Short mmCIF file of C-alpha atoms (C1' of nucleotides) in Angstrom, two decimals:
data_model
loop_
_atom_site.label_atom_id
_atom_site.label_comp_id
_atom_site.label_asym_id
_atom_site.label_seq_id
_atom_site.Cartn_x
_atom_site.Cartn_y
_atom_site.Cartn_z
CA UNK A 1 15.53 11.85 4.00
CA UNK A 2 12.76 11.24 1.57
CA UNK A 3 10.57 8.18 2.50
CA UNK A 4 7.68 6.85 0.16
CA UNK A 5 5.27 4.21 0.14
CA UNK A 6 3.85 2.63 -3.61
CA UNK A 7 1.69 -0.71 -4.03
CA UNK A 8 3.35 -1.18 -7.10
CA UNK A 9 0.46 -4.15 -8.13
CA UNK A 10 3.28 -6.76 -9.56
CA UNK A 11 6.85 -5.71 -9.04
CA UNK A 12 7.63 -7.94 -12.31
CA UNK A 13 5.42 -5.63 -14.33
CA UNK A 14 6.26 -2.11 -12.59
CA UNK A 15 9.97 -2.61 -12.43
CA UNK A 16 10.26 -0.16 -15.19
CA UNK A 17 7.90 2.00 -13.85
CA UNK A 18 9.69 2.03 -10.36
CA UNK A 19 13.17 2.54 -11.76
CA UNK A 20 11.88 5.54 -13.63
CA UNK A 21 10.14 6.74 -10.41
CA UNK A 22 13.43 6.23 -8.37
CA UNK A 23 15.68 8.32 -10.52
CA UNK A 24 13.08 11.26 -10.95
CA UNK A 25 11.80 11.43 -7.13
CA UNK A 26 15.36 10.59 -5.59
CA UNK A 27 13.75 8.76 -2.21
CA UNK A 28 16.00 7.36 0.48
CA UNK A 29 14.17 4.91 1.55
CA UNK A 30 10.68 3.21 -0.23
CA UNK A 31 8.13 0.85 0.96
CA UNK A 32 6.71 -1.45 -1.89
CA UNK A 33 3.38 -3.43 -1.27
CA UNK A 34 1.73 -6.50 -3.44
CA UNK A 35 5.32 -7.13 -5.09
CA UNK A 36 3.48 -10.74 -6.09
CA UNK A 37 7.17 -12.47 -6.18
CA UNK A 38 8.75 -15.25 -4.68
CA UNK A 39 12.03 -14.05 -2.93
CA UNK A 40 14.10 -15.79 -5.39
CA UNK A 41 12.56 -13.86 -7.96
CA UNK A 42 13.16 -10.48 -6.47
CA UNK A 43 14.70 -7.88 -8.86
CA UNK A 44 18.00 -7.56 -7.31
CA UNK A 45 20.19 -6.70 -10.08
CA UNK A 46 17.85 -3.98 -11.79
CA UNK A 47 17.47 -2.53 -8.48
CA UNK A 48 21.11 -2.66 -7.55
CA UNK A 49 21.99 -0.65 -11.16
CA UNK A 50 18.98 1.84 -10.21
CA UNK A 51 21.49 2.56 -6.68
CA UNK A 52 19.15 0.76 -4.25
CA UNK A 53 19.17 -2.45 -2.10
CA UNK A 54 16.52 -4.14 -0.51
CA UNK A 55 14.98 -6.12 2.21
CA UNK A 56 11.87 -8.13 1.01
CA UNK A 57 9.21 -11.10 1.92
CA UNK A 58 7.18 -12.28 -0.75
CA UNK A 59 5.25 -14.91 -1.93
CA UNK A 60 3.79 -16.39 -5.50
CA UNK A 61 1.05 -14.94 -6.82
CA UNK A 62 -0.68 -12.54 -3.96
CA UNK A 63 1.01 -10.28 -1.27
CA UNK A 64 4.76 -9.45 -0.98
CA UNK A 65 6.30 -6.31 0.82
CA UNK A 66 9.93 -5.02 0.48
CA UNK A 67 11.67 -1.75 1.50
CA UNK A 68 14.69 -0.47 -0.83
CA UNK A 69 17.43 1.94 0.44
CA UNK A 70 19.76 4.21 -1.22
CA UNK A 71 22.78 2.43 -1.75
CA UNK A 72 24.83 5.54 -0.58
CA UNK A 73 27.13 3.44 2.38
CA UNK A 74 24.86 4.59 5.16
CA UNK A 75 21.45 3.05 4.70
CA UNK A 76 22.12 -0.30 5.94
CA UNK A 77 18.91 -2.54 7.07
CA UNK A 78 18.86 -3.69 10.83
CA UNK A 79 16.42 -5.71 12.88
CA UNK A 80 14.35 -7.13 10.09
CA UNK A 81 10.99 -8.46 11.08
CA UNK A 82 8.65 -10.40 8.95
CA UNK A 83 6.22 -11.93 11.73
CA UNK A 84 4.74 -10.58 14.56
CA UNK A 85 3.47 -12.26 17.70
CA UNK A 86 -0.48 -13.61 17.42
CA UNK A 87 -0.15 -14.03 13.61
CA UNK A 88 0.49 -17.10 12.15
CA UNK A 89 0.27 -15.93 8.77
CA UNK A 90 1.82 -17.35 5.48
CA UNK A 91 0.44 -14.19 3.59
CA UNK A 92 3.28 -12.07 3.34
CA UNK A 93 2.12 -8.63 4.43
CA UNK A 94 4.56 -7.25 7.24
CA UNK A 95 8.00 -6.19 7.14
CA UNK A 96 10.03 -4.19 9.43
CA UNK A 97 13.57 -2.93 9.56
CA UNK A 98 15.56 -0.11 10.72
CA UNK A 99 17.29 1.69 8.20
CA UNK A 100 19.28 5.22 8.82
CA UNK A 101 18.29 5.54 12.30
CA UNK A 102 14.48 5.40 11.47
CA UNK A 103 12.17 2.07 12.35
CA UNK A 104 10.43 1.57 9.14
CA UNK A 105 7.10 -0.68 8.86
CA UNK A 106 5.73 -1.46 5.80
CA UNK A 107 2.11 -2.74 5.95
CA UNK A 108 0.05 -4.27 2.97
CA UNK A 109 -3.17 -4.14 5.19
CA UNK A 110 -5.74 -7.10 4.36
CA UNK A 111 -8.37 -5.78 1.97
CA UNK A 112 -11.35 -7.27 3.58
CA UNK A 113 -13.47 -7.93 0.57
CA UNK A 114 -16.79 -7.07 2.31
CA UNK A 115 -18.33 -5.74 5.29
CA UNK A 116 -19.14 -9.34 7.18
CA UNK A 117 -16.99 -11.52 5.03
CA UNK A 118 -14.31 -13.79 6.69
CA UNK A 119 -11.59 -11.72 4.72
CA UNK A 120 -13.23 -8.75 6.85
CA UNK A 121 -13.05 -10.45 10.10
CA UNK A 122 -9.74 -11.48 9.35
CA UNK A 123 -9.00 -7.60 8.31
CA UNK A 124 -9.74 -6.55 12.20
CA UNK A 125 -8.14 -9.06 13.89
CA UNK A 126 -5.15 -8.71 11.83
CA UNK A 127 -5.15 -4.89 12.45
CA UNK A 128 -5.22 -5.33 16.50
CA UNK A 129 -2.38 -7.87 15.80
CA UNK A 130 -0.38 -5.21 14.45
CA UNK A 131 -1.55 -2.85 16.67
CA UNK A 132 -0.07 -4.35 19.57
CA UNK A 133 3.09 -5.07 17.63
CA UNK A 134 3.29 -1.05 16.64
CA UNK A 135 2.68 -0.22 20.38
CA UNK A 136 6.07 -2.31 21.41
CA UNK A 137 7.99 -0.99 18.21
CA UNK A 138 7.19 2.56 19.32
CA UNK A 139 8.46 2.10 22.90
CA UNK A 140 11.68 0.35 21.47
CA UNK A 141 12.08 2.74 18.58
CA UNK A 142 10.51 5.98 19.21
CA UNK A 143 11.56 7.19 15.44
CA UNK A 144 8.81 5.25 14.04
CA UNK A 145 7.39 5.61 10.60
CA UNK A 146 4.79 3.04 9.67
CA UNK A 147 3.68 3.25 6.15
CA UNK A 148 1.84 1.23 3.13
CA UNK A 149 -1.52 0.48 1.88
CA UNK A 150 -3.79 0.45 4.78
CA UNK A 151 -6.98 -0.09 2.72
CA UNK A 152 -9.17 2.07 5.04
CA UNK A 153 -10.10 5.56 4.05
CA UNK A 154 -9.51 7.32 7.22
CA UNK A 155 -12.23 9.89 6.65
CA UNK A 156 -14.85 11.22 4.21
CA UNK A 157 -12.23 13.67 2.91
CA UNK A 158 -10.60 10.73 1.70
CA UNK A 159 -13.47 9.51 -0.35
CA UNK A 160 -14.37 10.62 -3.88
CA UNK A 161 -17.98 10.19 -3.15
CA UNK A 162 -18.96 9.12 0.49
CA UNK A 163 -22.33 8.85 0.19
CA UNK A 164 -22.67 6.39 -2.41
CA UNK A 165 -19.55 4.65 -0.96
CA UNK A 166 -21.44 4.60 2.54
CA UNK A 167 -19.93 2.21 5.29
CA UNK A 168 -18.83 -0.42 2.73
CA UNK A 169 -15.48 -1.95 2.99
CA UNK A 170 -12.31 0.45 3.21
CA UNK A 171 -14.92 2.84 4.87
CA UNK A 172 -16.75 1.00 7.59
CA UNK A 173 -16.50 2.38 11.34
CA UNK A 174 -14.85 -0.83 12.67
CA UNK A 175 -11.97 -0.27 10.16
CA UNK A 176 -11.93 3.56 10.85
CA UNK A 177 -11.87 2.69 14.51
CA UNK A 178 -9.17 0.05 14.00
CA UNK A 179 -6.91 2.57 12.44
CA UNK A 180 -7.55 5.20 15.16
CA UNK A 181 -6.56 2.59 17.52
CA UNK A 182 -3.06 2.53 15.77
CA UNK A 183 -2.80 6.11 15.22
CA UNK A 184 -3.69 6.71 18.87
CA UNK A 185 -0.37 5.39 19.62
CA UNK A 186 1.26 8.35 18.71
CA UNK A 187 1.05 7.54 14.37
CA UNK A 188 0.30 10.96 12.91
CA UNK A 189 -0.88 10.59 9.25
CA UNK A 190 1.31 12.87 7.34
CA UNK A 191 -0.30 13.97 4.41
CA UNK A 192 -2.75 15.36 7.06
CA UNK A 193 -0.22 17.55 8.42
CA UNK A 194 -0.22 19.76 5.38
CA UNK A 195 -3.09 19.22 3.36
CA UNK A 196 -6.87 19.66 5.26
CA UNK A 197 -8.56 19.30 1.77
CA UNK A 198 -10.48 16.54 0.46
CA UNK A 199 -9.87 15.18 -3.20
CA UNK A 200 -6.73 13.98 -2.59
CA UNK A 201 -6.10 9.95 -3.28
CA UNK A 202 -3.56 7.37 -4.06
CA UNK A 203 -5.65 4.69 -5.22
CA UNK A 204 -8.06 4.80 -8.23
CA UNK A 205 -10.04 1.65 -9.84
CA UNK A 206 -8.66 0.20 -13.18
CA UNK A 207 -12.04 0.63 -14.50
CA UNK A 208 -14.59 3.24 -15.28
CA UNK A 209 -11.82 5.84 -16.30
CA UNK A 210 -11.91 6.13 -12.37
CA UNK A 211 -8.34 7.98 -12.69
CA UNK A 212 -9.45 10.23 -15.64
CA UNK A 213 -12.29 11.26 -13.23
CA UNK A 214 -10.33 11.56 -10.58
CA UNK A 215 -12.72 8.85 -8.57
CA UNK A 216 -10.27 7.66 -5.86
CA UNK A 217 -9.49 6.77 -2.23
CA UNK A 218 -6.86 7.46 -0.14
CA UNK A 219 -5.74 4.52 1.25
CA UNK A 220 -2.20 4.64 1.53
CA UNK A 221 -0.63 6.28 4.22
CA UNK A 222 2.91 7.09 6.17
CA UNK A 223 2.20 7.46 9.76
CA UNK A 224 4.83 9.28 11.56
CA UNK A 225 5.73 8.98 15.41
CA UNK A 226 5.46 11.88 17.71
CA UNK A 227 9.25 11.86 17.74
CA UNK A 228 9.24 12.65 14.17
CA UNK A 229 6.40 15.29 14.01
CA UNK A 230 8.85 18.17 14.31
CA UNK A 231 10.93 16.75 11.14
CA UNK A 232 8.58 16.76 8.47
CA UNK A 233 9.04 19.38 5.80
CA UNK A 234 6.25 18.00 3.78
CA UNK A 235 4.05 15.33 2.67
CA UNK A 236 2.52 14.74 -0.80
CA UNK A 237 1.10 11.99 -3.16
CA UNK A 238 2.92 11.86 -6.44
CA UNK A 239 -0.31 11.38 -9.00
CA UNK A 240 2.43 11.25 -11.90
CA UNK A 241 3.28 7.37 -12.07
CA UNK A 242 -0.66 6.93 -12.41
CA UNK A 243 -0.96 8.75 -15.52
CA UNK A 244 1.93 6.47 -17.40
CA UNK A 245 1.29 3.50 -19.56
CA UNK A 246 0.18 0.25 -18.08
CA UNK A 247 0.24 1.81 -14.41
CA UNK A 248 -0.47 0.36 -10.92
CA UNK A 249 -3.89 1.30 -9.59
CA UNK A 250 -1.91 2.82 -6.92
CA UNK A 251 0.54 6.01 -6.99
CA UNK A 252 3.55 6.76 -4.46
CA UNK A 253 3.40 8.75 -1.54
CA UNK A 254 6.18 10.67 -0.32
CA UNK A 255 7.10 12.79 3.19
CA UNK A 256 10.65 14.61 3.12
CA UNK A 257 11.96 14.43 6.70
CA UNK A 258 15.28 16.95 7.79
CA UNK A 259 16.93 13.92 9.13
"C1'" DA B 1 -29.87 -1.99 -16.94
"C1'" DT B 2 -25.45 -4.32 -15.95
"C1'" DG B 3 -20.99 -4.36 -16.21
"C1'" DG B 4 -17.08 -2.05 -16.81
"C1'" DT B 5 -10.05 -3.64 -15.30
"C1'" DC B 6 -5.96 -5.46 -14.18
"C1'" DG B 7 -2.59 -9.38 -12.79
"C1'" DC B 8 -1.62 -13.71 -11.77
"C1'" DC B 9 -1.28 -17.21 -15.61
"C1'" DC B 10 -5.00 -19.84 -18.84
"C1'" DA B 11 -9.69 -20.23 -14.67
"C1'" DG B 12 -11.35 -17.88 -11.76
"C1'" DC B 13 -10.10 -15.51 -7.78
"C1'" DG B 14 -8.45 -11.43 -5.60
"C1'" DA B 15 -8.72 -6.38 -5.59
#
DNA sequence: ATGGTCGCCCAGCGA
């Protein structure tokens, strides 16, 4: 089973990129973030034509998450969750579903704007509520995959210039501690199971030719529950779609599981 | 030295 995560930064704009990438990469399950679409406008027909069905939790203009699964007759969605205890949140950032025997939790983590901003305080609160939810999820579903745009670079290897970035938002110690509280539930950063070096990023700012200069961050993660660790055959970042015309600022990340 | 790009839709915010 190949599982992917991609922040598409508007599914309406990126549907050609998504359908091309689905054809190229042939993933079984794909978590999307920043769809920026109301559910009534979700591109069901285009995705059906591409061979995928979907669950989605969207809103106008901002946020929005979706999970796609290949239409091969086996990958049905069960136990869909869009809201968690302790977060009465109109922002559509969380979507959980069971598919193919795997529990998938798609997250579009709050960006936080700047350390100390009220959005930053909300980010830390949001992450704590998500941690509590995941603690319950992994008990019920040991075969747990938590993936998405975490808006946190786990350590300095995940930042193009850690000295200049310092302890700003996406890299601040409290954010990294909140992520550690999640990974310590027994959720493993799949990319780091295969690659220890820095310089591998999943997001590059649209400005300053950041992609061309590889000035990026690795903030899109696929965390695998301990029960899935022995099944992982590969984890990768696919930079190709970031090279295409009118790209998302994020590129897809993937894992291959032998299940 | 300052501001630099997208996407939402047309003003300015969020990332």
